[in-house]
Amino acid sequence: MTIEQQHDSQDESQAAGPGQLLRAAREQLGWTREQVASRLHLRLTLIAAIESDTYDKHTSHTFIRGYLRTYAKLVGVPEETVLAAYTRLGLTPPDNIDMQSFSRRSRQQASDSRLKLVTWLVILALIGLSVAWWWQSTAKRSAGEEALAASEIGASASPEVSDTTEGELSLVAPAPLAEVEQAAAPVSEDPAASAAISTAPTEAPVVSEAVATQPEPAAEPASVPQLKLNFTADCWLDVKDATGKTLFSGLKKANDELVLNGTAPLKFIVGAPMAVRIEFEGQSIDMSRYNNGRTAKFALPQE
């Protein structure tokens, strides 16, 4: 072969596509396409497409390069020559476009994932704030109810203490008069003592003054009216008489009956006015005026 023929063969090999190079090598070996497909474990249609340089546009150039390398090793053609011939065909840009679109799609998916994560964090934060607000509101409401109950109990307990003190004082006050009477009784029975008293007239006024200065017993309270209450449902009730004494303070159940006595006028605080029937001095009290769902405050007898 002359130098000109070698240059011509080199030019033809450089101008030829990868499929033509592989087909020429196969024909030199005397193999058929079926034999190549069987040895490479590829489809016969794929071998035909490679030799005719018609490649599927949906197939990645990375896979096509792998097919070309495998085919070149089988028929003994240098891989670099086949891959260079494939590069000259200019079929790689579509793969670059596919890779770019895949990269953009990956970035979009990552951005969507971050957005979902932020959304879930915001939702969880709102739920946590709602729970904290509800818990604080419940705690404040419970504290307020406890404070109100404590103030009502304290207000109802103070009149009882004053009433007890007054009662003790009224019982203790007449004691000096009884002691004077007991001391005077033996004087009248003993003749010697009576004679001594008659001979000493200056001491008699002392005894009379002691008796005269003793406090009189407390007057009997005014008429004590009778109060009768019947309950049709649970009701909180507070009743005080004219002296400030608490006749009753607490909760009554349905079907309970309560009878109270105290000095008029009687002051009432009724939590559920429509749940109680009141009889005062034998007369039924109309509670329909308090049918507004609120606590009723009134006094009996009504002015």
mmCIF file of N, CA and C in Angstrom, residues 24-153:
data_model
loop_
_atom_site.group_PDB
_atom_site.id
_atom_site.type_symbol
_atom_site.label_atom_id
_atom_site.label_comp_id
_atom_site.label_asym_id
_atom_site.label_seq_id
_atom_site.Cartn_x
_atom_site.Cartn_y
_atom_site.Cartn_z
ATOM 1 N N ALA A 24 -17.502 -2.497 9.641
ATOM 2 C CA ALA A 24 -16.372 -2.942 8.831
ATOM 3 C C ALA A 24 -15.536 -3.964 9.589
ATOM 4 N N ALA A 25 -15.334 -3.734 10.907
ATOM 5 C CA ALA A 25 -14.569 -4.689 11.695
ATOM 6 C C ALA A 25 -15.308 -6.014 11.811
ATOM 7 N N ARG A 26 -16.613 -5.956 11.954
ATOM 8 C CA ARG A 26 -17.391 -7.194 12.051
ATOM 9 C C ARG A 26 -17.304 -8.004 10.762
ATOM 10 N N GLU A 27 -17.416 -7.303 9.614
ATOM 11 C CA GLU A 27 -17.379 -7.997 8.337
ATOM 12 C C GLU A 27 -16.006 -8.614 8.089
ATOM 13 N N GLN A 28 -14.955 -7.927 8.560
ATOM 14 C CA GLN A 28 -13.619 -8.506 8.414
ATOM 15 C C GLN A 28 -13.486 -9.805 9.213
ATOM 16 N N LEU A 29 -14.149 -9.863 10.356
ATOM 17 C CA LEU A 29 -14.119 -11.077 11.158
ATOM 18 C C LEU A 29 -15.061 -12.152 10.632
ATOM 19 N N GLY A 30 -15.937 -11.778 9.705
ATOM 20 C CA GLY A 30 -16.867 -12.737 9.137
ATOM 21 C C GLY A 30 -18.030 -13.068 10.053
ATOM 22 N N TRP A 31 -18.374 -12.137 10.906
ATOM 23 C CA TRP A 31 -19.487 -12.376 11.823
ATOM 24 C C TRP A 31 -20.745 -11.708 11.294
ATOM 25 N N THR A 32 -21.872 -12.253 11.711
ATOM 26 C CA THR A 32 -23.165 -11.648 11.377
ATOM 27 C C THR A 32 -23.641 -10.783 12.543
ATOM 28 N N ARG A 33 -24.657 -9.982 12.262
ATOM 29 C CA ARG A 33 -25.231 -9.147 13.341
ATOM 30 C C ARG A 33 -25.832 -10.021 14.450
ATOM 31 N N GLU A 34 -26.395 -11.154 14.085
ATOM 32 C CA GLU A 34 -27.008 -12.028 15.079
ATOM 33 C C GLU A 34 -25.943 -12.566 16.038
ATOM 34 N N GLN A 35 -24.775 -12.892 15.491
ATOM 35 C CA GLN A 35 -23.709 -13.387 16.348
ATOM 36 C C GLN A 35 -23.227 -12.311 17.326
ATOM 37 N N VAL A 36 -23.093 -11.078 16.828
ATOM 38 C CA VAL A 36 -22.675 -9.972 17.711
ATOM 39 C C VAL A 36 -23.721 -9.721 18.791
ATOM 40 N N ALA A 37 -25.006 -9.701 18.394
ATOM 41 C CA ALA A 37 -26.082 -9.468 19.368
ATOM 42 C C ALA A 37 -26.104 -10.557 20.427
ATOM 43 N N SER A 38 -25.853 -11.799 20.020
ATOM 44 C CA SER A 38 -25.856 -12.906 20.972
ATOM 45 C C SER A 38 -24.701 -12.793 21.954
ATOM 46 N N ARG A 39 -23.500 -12.429 21.443
ATOM 47 C CA ARG A 39 -22.331 -12.342 22.318
ATOM 48 C C ARG A 39 -22.406 -11.135 23.258
ATOM 49 N N LEU A 40 -23.013 -10.048 22.784
ATOM 50 C CA LEU A 40 -23.133 -8.841 23.631
ATOM 51 C C LEU A 40 -24.399 -8.834 24.480
ATOM 52 N N HIS A 41 -25.278 -9.821 24.229
ATOM 53 C CA HIS A 41 -26.562 -9.889 24.960
ATOM 54 C C HIS A 41 -27.383 -8.608 24.750
ATOM 55 N N LEU A 42 -27.403 -8.158 23.485
ATOM 56 C CA LEU A 42 -28.176 -6.977 23.108
ATOM 57 C C LEU A 42 -29.203 -7.363 22.048
ATOM 58 N N ARG A 43 -30.160 -6.504 21.848
ATOM 59 C CA ARG A 43 -31.174 -6.755 20.835
ATOM 60 C C ARG A 43 -30.564 -6.601 19.443
ATOM 61 N N LEU A 44 -31.088 -7.341 18.509
ATOM 62 C CA LEU A 44 -30.599 -7.257 17.133
ATOM 63 C C LEU A 44 -30.908 -5.896 16.542
ATOM 64 N N THR A 45 -32.027 -5.332 16.875
ATOM 65 C CA THR A 45 -32.399 -3.994 16.372
ATOM 66 C C THR A 45 -31.443 -2.943 16.877
ATOM 67 N N LEU A 46 -30.935 -3.111 18.108
ATOM 68 C CA LEU A 46 -29.980 -2.140 18.643
ATOM 69 C C LEU A 46 -28.643 -2.243 17.908
ATOM 70 N N ILE A 47 -28.200 -3.458 17.562
ATOM 71 C CA ILE A 47 -26.963 -3.619 16.796
ATOM 72 C C ILE A 47 -27.104 -2.979 15.421
ATOM 73 N N ALA A 48 -28.269 -3.163 14.805
ATOM 74 C CA ALA A 48 -28.496 -2.561 13.490
ATOM 75 C C ALA A 48 -28.504 -1.044 13.583
ATOM 76 N N ALA A 49 -29.098 -0.481 14.636
ATOM 77 C CA ALA A 49 -29.143 0.972 14.804
ATOM 78 C C ALA A 49 -27.748 1.536 15.037
ATOM 79 N N ILE A 50 -26.909 0.821 15.795
ATOM 80 C CA ILE A 50 -25.542 1.292 16.040
ATOM 81 C C ILE A 50 -24.744 1.309 14.735
ATOM 82 N N GLU A 51 -24.858 0.238 13.924
ATOM 83 C CA GLU A 51 -24.080 0.175 12.684
ATOM 84 C C GLU A 51 -24.557 1.193 11.660
ATOM 85 N N SER A 52 -25.827 1.585 11.727
ATOM 86 C CA SER A 52 -26.333 2.594 10.789
ATOM 87 C C SER A 52 -26.275 4.005 11.373
ATOM 88 N N ASP A 53 -25.720 4.147 12.575
ATOM 89 C CA ASP A 53 -25.607 5.452 13.255
ATOM 90 C C ASP A 53 -26.956 6.156 13.390
ATOM 91 N N THR A 54 -27.984 5.374 13.668
ATOM 92 C CA THR A 54 -29.315 5.949 13.963
ATOM 93 C C THR A 54 -29.626 5.608 15.421
ATOM 94 N N TYR A 55 -29.546 6.618 16.241
ATOM 95 C CA TYR A 55 -29.715 6.397 17.673
ATOM 96 C C TYR A 55 -31.034 7.016 18.146
ATOM 97 N N ASP A 56 -31.637 6.350 19.092
ATOM 98 C CA ASP A 56 -32.898 6.856 19.666
ATOM 99 C C ASP A 56 -32.610 8.130 20.462
ATOM 100 N N LYS A 57 -33.396 9.166 20.178
ATOM 101 C CA LYS A 57 -33.159 10.445 20.842
ATOM 102 C C LYS A 57 -33.498 10.402 22.333
ATOM 103 N N HIS A 58 -34.290 9.416 22.727
ATOM 104 C CA HIS A 58 -34.653 9.305 24.145
ATOM 105 C C HIS A 58 -33.632 8.496 24.952
ATOM 106 N N THR A 59 -32.662 7.907 24.254
ATOM 107 C CA THR A 59 -31.626 7.126 24.950
ATOM 108 C C THR A 59 -30.465 8.039 25.309
ATOM 109 N N SER A 60 -30.010 7.968 26.529
ATOM 110 C CA SER A 60 -28.918 8.824 26.990
ATOM 111 C C SER A 60 -27.623 8.472 26.262
ATOM 112 N N HIS A 61 -26.801 9.514 25.956
ATOM 113 C CA HIS A 61 -25.549 9.280 25.255
ATOM 114 C C HIS A 61 -24.579 8.468 26.116
ATOM 115 N N THR A 62 -24.798 8.472 27.440
ATOM 116 C CA THR A 62 -23.937 7.658 28.302
ATOM 117 C C THR A 62 -24.132 6.167 28.018
ATOM 118 N N PHE A 63 -25.386 5.757 27.829
ATOM 119 C CA PHE A 63 -25.639 4.352 27.489
ATOM 120 C C PHE A 63 -25.109 4.022 26.090
ATOM 121 N N ILE A 64 -25.279 4.988 25.160
ATOM 122 C CA ILE A 64 -24.797 4.742 23.790
ATOM 123 C C ILE A 64 -23.280 4.557 23.793
ATOM 124 N N ARG A 65 -22.568 5.382 24.578
ATOM 125 C CA ARG A 65 -21.115 5.224 24.666
ATOM 126 C C ARG A 65 -20.737 3.852 25.251
ATOM 127 N N GLY A 66 -21.518 3.402 26.208
ATOM 128 C CA GLY A 66 -21.240 2.089 26.766
ATOM 129 C C GLY A 66 -21.429 0.977 25.748
ATOM 130 N N TYR A 67 -22.505 1.080 24.905
ATOM 131 C CA TYR A 67 -22.715 0.083 23.857
ATOM 132 C C TYR A 67 -21.547 0.092 22.860
ATOM 133 N N LEU A 68 -21.103 1.311 22.503
ATOM 134 C CA LEU A 68 -20.013 1.422 21.526
ATOM 135 C C LEU A 68 -18.713 0.829 22.082
ATOM 136 N N ARG A 69 -18.407 1.059 23.355
ATOM 137 C CA ARG A 69 -17.192 0.490 23.946
ATOM 138 C C ARG A 69 -17.245 -1.041 23.921
ATOM 139 N N THR A 70 -18.405 -1.570 24.312
ATOM 140 C CA THR A 70 -18.531 -3.031 24.354
ATOM 141 C C THR A 70 -18.379 -3.647 22.961
ATOM 142 N N TYR A 71 -19.022 -2.991 21.979
ATOM 143 C CA TYR A 71 -18.948 -3.478 20.595
ATOM 144 C C TYR A 71 -17.508 -3.384 20.084
ATOM 145 N N ALA A 72 -16.823 -2.250 20.412
ATOM 146 C CA ALA A 72 -15.446 -2.059 19.935
ATOM 147 C C ALA A 72 -14.509 -3.109 20.533
ATOM 148 N N LYS A 73 -14.669 -3.432 21.836
ATOM 149 C CA LYS A 73 -13.832 -4.471 22.442
ATOM 150 C C LYS A 73 -14.040 -5.824 21.768
ATOM 151 N N LEU A 74 -15.325 -6.076 21.405
ATOM 152 C CA LEU A 74 -15.631 -7.383 20.817
ATOM 153 C C LEU A 74 -14.955 -7.564 19.463
ATOM 154 N N VAL A 75 -14.968 -6.533 18.624
ATOM 155 C CA VAL A 75 -14.438 -6.665 17.255
ATOM 156 C C VAL A 75 -12.995 -6.183 17.160
ATOM 157 N N GLY A 76 -12.391 -5.716 18.259
ATOM 158 C CA GLY A 76 -10.992 -5.337 18.257
ATOM 159 C C GLY A 76 -10.707 -3.963 17.727
ATOM 160 N N VAL A 77 -11.611 -3.030 17.768
ATOM 161 C CA VAL A 77 -11.400 -1.649 17.325
ATOM 162 C C VAL A 77 -11.074 -0.808 18.557
ATOM 163 N N PRO A 78 -10.093 0.116 18.492
ATOM 164 C CA PRO A 78 -9.772 0.966 19.646
ATOM 165 C C PRO A 78 -11.001 1.774 20.107
ATOM 166 N N GLU A 79 -11.205 1.809 21.399
ATOM 167 C CA GLU A 79 -12.382 2.528 21.934
ATOM 168 C C GLU A 79 -12.281 4.018 21.652
ATOM 169 N N GLU A 80 -11.061 4.563 21.730
ATOM 170 C CA GLU A 80 -10.923 6.003 21.525
ATOM 171 C C GLU A 80 -11.355 6.395 20.120
ATOM 172 N N THR A 81 -11.043 5.547 19.126
ATOM 173 C CA THR A 81 -11.416 5.853 17.738
ATOM 174 C C THR A 81 -12.930 5.858 17.581
ATOM 175 N N VAL A 82 -13.587 4.882 18.157
ATOM 176 C CA VAL A 82 -15.058 4.790 18.034
ATOM 177 C C VAL A 82 -15.717 5.958 18.760
ATOM 178 N N LEU A 83 -15.242 6.281 19.986
ATOM 179 C CA LEU A 83 -15.864 7.373 20.742
ATOM 180 C C LEU A 83 -15.605 8.722 20.084
ATOM 181 N N ALA A 84 -14.424 8.902 19.480
ATOM 182 C CA ALA A 84 -14.153 10.158 18.773
ATOM 183 C C ALA A 84 -15.069 10.300 17.574
ATOM 184 N N ALA A 85 -15.302 9.188 16.867
ATOM 185 C CA ALA A 85 -16.217 9.229 15.721
ATOM 186 C C ALA A 85 -17.634 9.549 16.177
ATOM 187 N N TYR A 86 -18.021 9.045 17.327
ATOM 188 C CA TYR A 86 -19.369 9.341 17.864
ATOM 189 C C TYR A 86 -19.483 10.810 18.270
ATOM 190 N N THR A 87 -18.398 11.332 18.832
ATOM 191 C CA THR A 87 -18.424 12.745 19.222
ATOM 192 C C THR A 87 -18.581 13.639 17.996
ATOM 193 N N ARG A 88 -17.942 13.250 16.882
ATOM 194 C CA ARG A 88 -18.050 14.070 15.665
ATOM 195 C C ARG A 88 -19.474 14.101 15.112
ATOM 196 N N LEU A 89 -20.294 13.153 15.490
ATOM 197 C CA LEU A 89 -21.684 13.180 15.012
ATOM 198 C C LEU A 89 -22.487 14.331 15.617
ATOM 199 N N GLY A 90 -22.024 14.865 16.756
ATOM 200 C CA GLY A 90 -22.720 16.008 17.379
ATOM 201 C C GLY A 90 -24.050 15.635 18.002
ATOM 202 N N LEU A 91 -24.143 14.484 18.601
ATOM 203 C CA LEU A 91 -25.399 14.035 19.221
ATOM 204 C C LEU A 91 -25.438 14.238 20.730
ATOM 205 N N THR A 92 -24.429 14.854 21.323
ATOM 206 C CA THR A 92 -24.394 15.002 22.781
ATOM 207 C C THR A 92 -25.226 16.147 23.352
ATOM 208 N N PRO A 93 -25.504 17.268 22.609
ATOM 209 C CA PRO A 93 -26.275 18.364 23.221
ATOM 210 C C PRO A 93 -27.611 17.958 23.803
ATOM 211 N N PRO A 94 -28.408 17.078 23.147
ATOM 212 C CA PRO A 94 -29.685 16.706 23.768
ATOM 213 C C PRO A 94 -29.501 16.114 25.152
ATOM 214 N N ASP A 95 -28.372 15.318 25.339
ATOM 215 C CA ASP A 95 -28.145 14.753 26.661
ATOM 216 C C ASP A 95 -27.824 15.834 27.678
ATOM 217 N N ASN A 96 -27.055 16.861 27.231
ATOM 218 C CA ASN A 96 -26.763 17.971 28.129
ATOM 219 C C ASN A 96 -28.030 18.686 28.545
ATOM 220 N N ILE A 97 -28.945 18.851 27.562
ATOM 221 C CA ILE A 97 -30.223 19.496 27.868
ATOM 222 C C ILE A 97 -30.997 18.674 28.877
ATOM 223 N N ASP A 98 -30.947 17.309 28.665
ATOM 224 C CA ASP A 98 -31.665 16.452 29.607
ATOM 225 C C ASP A 98 -31.068 16.562 31.013
ATOM 226 N N MET A 99 -29.730 16.616 31.088
ATOM 227 C CA MET A 99 -29.096 16.728 32.387
ATOM 228 C C MET A 99 -29.421 18.054 33.056
ATOM 229 N N GLN A 100 -29.462 19.141 32.241
ATOM 230 C CA GLN A 100 -29.810 20.433 32.804
ATOM 231 C C GLN A 100 -31.253 20.437 33.313
ATOM 232 N N SER A 101 -32.150 19.840 32.531
ATOM 233 C CA SER A 101 -33.555 19.806 32.963
ATOM 234 C C SER A 101 -33.691 18.968 34.221
ATOM 235 N N PHE A 102 -32.906 17.879 34.303
ATOM 236 C CA PHE A 102 -32.943 17.064 35.510
ATOM 237 C C PHE A 102 -32.408 17.848 36.711
ATOM 238 N N SER A 103 -31.340 18.634 36.479
ATOM 239 C CA SER A 103 -30.795 19.445 37.570
ATOM 240 C C SER A 103 -31.801 20.490 38.032
ATOM 241 N N ARG A 104 -32.468 21.144 37.051
ATOM 242 C CA ARG A 104 -33.489 22.130 37.437
ATOM 243 C C ARG A 104 -34.626 21.458 38.193
ATOM 244 N N ARG A 105 -35.012 20.260 37.744
ATOM 245 C CA ARG A 105 -36.093 19.548 38.418
ATOM 246 C C ARG A 105 -35.673 19.161 39.838
ATOM 247 N N SER A 106 -34.402 18.769 40.019
ATOM 248 C CA SER A 106 -33.913 18.424 41.352
ATOM 249 C C SER A 106 -33.925 19.642 42.269
ATOM 250 N N ARG A 107 -33.474 20.796 41.707
ATOM 251 C CA ARG A 107 -33.487 22.015 42.527
ATOM 252 C C ARG A 107 -34.914 22.406 42.902
ATOM 253 N N GLN A 108 -35.849 22.248 41.957
ATOM 254 C CA GLN A 108 -37.239 22.590 42.240
ATOM 255 C C GLN A 108 -37.812 21.674 43.331
ATOM 256 N N GLN A 109 -37.474 20.363 43.243
ATOM 257 C CA GLN A 109 -37.950 19.445 44.259
ATOM 258 C C GLN A 109 -37.361 19.768 45.628
ATOM 259 N N ALA A 110 -36.079 20.143 45.655
ATOM 260 C CA ALA A 110 -35.460 20.518 46.932
ATOM 261 C C ALA A 110 -36.121 21.764 47.513
ATOM 262 N N SER A 111 -36.424 22.739 46.620
ATOM 263 C CA SER A 111 -37.094 23.950 47.097
ATOM 264 C C SER A 111 -38.478 23.635 47.629
ATOM 265 N N ASP A 112 -39.205 22.750 46.933
ATOM 266 C CA ASP A 112 -40.541 22.358 47.404
ATOM 267 C C ASP A 112 -40.453 21.653 48.752
ATOM 268 N N SER A 113 -39.439 20.817 48.932
ATOM 269 C CA SER A 113 -39.279 20.109 50.201
ATOM 270 C C SER A 113 -39.023 21.088 51.348
ATOM 271 N N ARG A 114 -38.173 22.086 51.090
ATOM 272 C CA ARG A 114 -37.916 23.092 52.139
ATOM 273 C C ARG A 114 -39.175 23.883 52.462
ATOM 274 N N LEU A 115 -39.953 24.216 51.428
ATOM 275 C CA LEU A 115 -41.186 24.962 51.663
ATOM 276 C C LEU A 115 -42.166 24.145 52.494
ATOM 277 N N LYS A 116 -42.272 22.861 52.198
ATOM 278 C CA LYS A 116 -43.158 22.003 52.990
ATOM 279 C C LYS A 116 -42.690 21.919 54.440
ATOM 280 N N LEU A 117 -41.371 21.809 54.622
ATOM 281 C CA LEU A 117 -40.838 21.737 55.985
ATOM 282 C C LEU A 117 -41.149 23.008 56.771
ATOM 283 N N VAL A 118 -40.955 24.168 56.149
ATOM 284 C CA VAL A 118 -41.254 25.439 56.821
ATOM 285 C C VAL A 118 -42.739 25.545 57.142
ATOM 286 N N THR A 119 -43.585 25.093 56.205
ATOM 287 C CA THR A 119 -45.034 25.136 56.438
ATOM 288 C C THR A 119 -45.424 24.287 57.633
ATOM 289 N N TRP A 120 -44.873 23.092 57.728
ATOM 290 C CA TRP A 120 -45.188 22.217 58.859
ATOM 291 C C TRP A 120 -44.691 22.804 60.174
ATOM 292 N N LEU A 121 -43.521 23.426 60.144
ATOM 293 C CA LEU A 121 -43.020 24.054 61.363
ATOM 294 C C LEU A 121 -43.930 25.182 61.823
ATOM 295 N N VAL A 122 -44.422 25.986 60.878
ATOM 296 C CA VAL A 122 -45.340 27.080 61.234
ATOM 297 C C VAL A 122 -46.637 26.525 61.816
ATOM 298 N N ILE A 123 -47.152 25.455 61.213
ATOM 299 C CA ILE A 123 -48.399 24.854 61.707
ATOM 300 C C ILE A 123 -48.204 24.314 63.121
ATOM 301 N N LEU A 124 -47.079 23.621 63.361
ATOM 302 C CA LEU A 124 -46.818 23.087 64.695
ATOM 303 C C LEU A 124 -46.652 24.207 65.719
ATOM 304 N N ALA A 125 -46.015 25.310 65.309
ATOM 305 C CA ALA A 125 -45.867 26.446 66.229
ATOM 306 C C ALA A 125 -47.225 27.045 66.595
ATOM 307 N N LEU A 126 -48.104 27.176 65.597
ATOM 308 C CA LEU A 126 -49.448 27.706 65.880
ATOM 309 C C LEU A 126 -50.219 26.789 66.812
ATOM 310 N N ILE A 127 -50.102 25.478 66.604
ATOM 311 C CA ILE A 127 -50.790 24.536 67.480
ATOM 312 C C ILE A 127 -50.251 24.652 68.908
ATOM 313 N N GLY A 128 -48.924 24.763 69.047
ATOM 314 C CA GLY A 128 -48.342 24.908 70.374
ATOM 315 C C GLY A 128 -48.804 26.187 71.074
ATOM 316 N N LEU A 129 -48.861 27.299 70.329
ATOM 317 C CA LEU A 129 -49.338 28.555 70.921
ATOM 318 C C LEU A 129 -50.798 28.456 71.340
ATOM 319 N N SER A 130 -51.620 27.783 70.524
ATOM 320 C CA SER A 130 -53.036 27.625 70.872
ATOM 321 C C SER A 130 -53.199 26.821 72.150
ATOM 322 N N VAL A 131 -52.430 25.743 72.269
ATOM 323 C CA VAL A 131 -52.515 24.915 73.476
ATOM 324 C C VAL A 131 -52.065 25.709 74.701
ATOM 325 N N ALA A 132 -50.978 26.477 74.573
ATOM 326 C CA ALA A 132 -50.491 27.274 75.701
ATOM 327 C C ALA A 132 -51.518 28.333 76.116
ATOM 328 N N TRP A 133 -52.149 28.982 75.119
ATOM 329 C CA TRP A 133 -53.170 29.999 75.440
ATOM 330 C C TRP A 133 -54.359 29.371 76.147
ATOM 331 N N TRP A 134 -54.801 28.201 75.664
ATOM 332 C CA TRP A 134 -55.937 27.527 76.296
ATOM 333 C C TRP A 134 -55.602 27.133 77.728
ATOM 334 N N TRP A 135 -54.389 26.631 77.951
ATOM 335 C CA TRP A 135 -53.999 26.218 79.295
ATOM 336 C C TRP A 135 -53.945 27.411 80.238
ATOM 337 N N GLN A 136 -53.383 28.538 79.784
ATOM 338 C CA GLN A 136 -53.324 29.720 80.635
ATOM 339 C C GLN A 136 -54.722 30.242 80.958
ATOM 340 N N SER A 137 -55.616 30.255 79.955
ATOM 341 C CA SER A 137 -56.983 30.726 80.194
ATOM 342 C C SER A 137 -57.687 29.851 81.222
ATOM 343 N N THR A 138 -57.504 28.528 81.100
ATOM 344 C CA THR A 138 -58.131 27.618 82.051
ATOM 345 C C THR A 138 -57.583 27.825 83.457
ATOM 346 N N ALA A 139 -56.256 28.012 83.570
ATOM 347 C CA ALA A 139 -55.652 28.228 84.884
ATOM 348 C C ALA A 139 -56.154 29.528 85.522
ATOM 349 N N LYS A 140 -56.236 30.603 84.714
ATOM 350 C CA LYS A 140 -56.723 31.881 85.252
ATOM 351 C C LYS A 140 -58.182 31.765 85.687
ATOM 352 N N ARG A 141 -59.001 31.073 84.884
ATOM 353 C CA ARG A 141 -60.411 30.930 85.236
ATOM 354 C C ARG A 141 -60.572 30.125 86.523
ATOM 355 N N SER A 142 -59.767 29.068 86.682
ATOM 356 C CA SER A 142 -59.836 28.262 87.901
ATOM 357 C C SER A 142 -59.391 29.080 89.117
ATOM 358 N N ALA A 143 -58.321 29.872 88.936
ATOM 359 C CA ALA A 143 -57.855 30.705 90.045
ATOM 360 C C ALA A 143 -58.903 31.740 90.442
ATOM 361 N N GLY A 144 -59.585 32.318 89.446
ATOM 362 C CA GLY A 144 -60.630 33.284 89.743
ATOM 363 C C GLY A 144 -61.791 32.663 90.496
ATOM 364 N N GLU A 145 -62.193 31.458 90.089
ATOM 365 C CA GLU A 145 -63.290 30.781 90.782
ATOM 366 C C GLU A 145 -62.902 30.443 92.214
ATOM 367 N N GLU A 146 -61.641 29.986 92.418
ATOM 368 C CA GLU A 146 -61.211 29.675 93.773
ATOM 369 C C GLU A 146 -61.176 30.928 94.647
ATOM 370 N N ALA A 147 -60.699 32.051 94.074
ATOM 371 C CA ALA A 147 -60.659 33.298 94.847
ATOM 372 C C ALA A 147 -62.070 33.762 95.220
ATOM 373 N N LEU A 148 -63.026 33.630 94.258
ATOM 374 C CA LEU A 148 -64.401 34.033 94.538
ATOM 375 C C LEU A 148 -65.008 33.165 95.627
ATOM 376 N N ALA A 149 -64.757 31.844 95.548
ATOM 377 C CA ALA A 149 -65.294 30.950 96.565
ATOM 378 C C ALA A 149 -64.696 31.268 97.938
ATOM 379 N N ALA A 150 -63.375 31.575 97.977
ATOM 380 C CA ALA A 150 -62.732 31.902 99.254
ATOM 381 C C ALA A 150 -63.292 33.191 99.848
ATOM 382 N N SER A 151 -63.537 34.201 98.972
ATOM 383 C CA SER A 151 -64.096 35.460 99.480
ATOM 384 C C SER A 151 -65.504 35.276 100.010
ATOM 385 N N GLU A 152 -66.303 34.434 99.320
ATOM 386 C CA GLU A 152 -67.668 34.182 99.802
ATOM 387 C C GLU A 152 -67.650 33.444 101.135
ATOM 388 N N ILE A 153 -66.725 32.463 101.252
ATOM 389 C CA ILE A 153 -66.641 31.725 102.513
ATOM 390 C C ILE A 153 -66.193 32.647 103.645
#
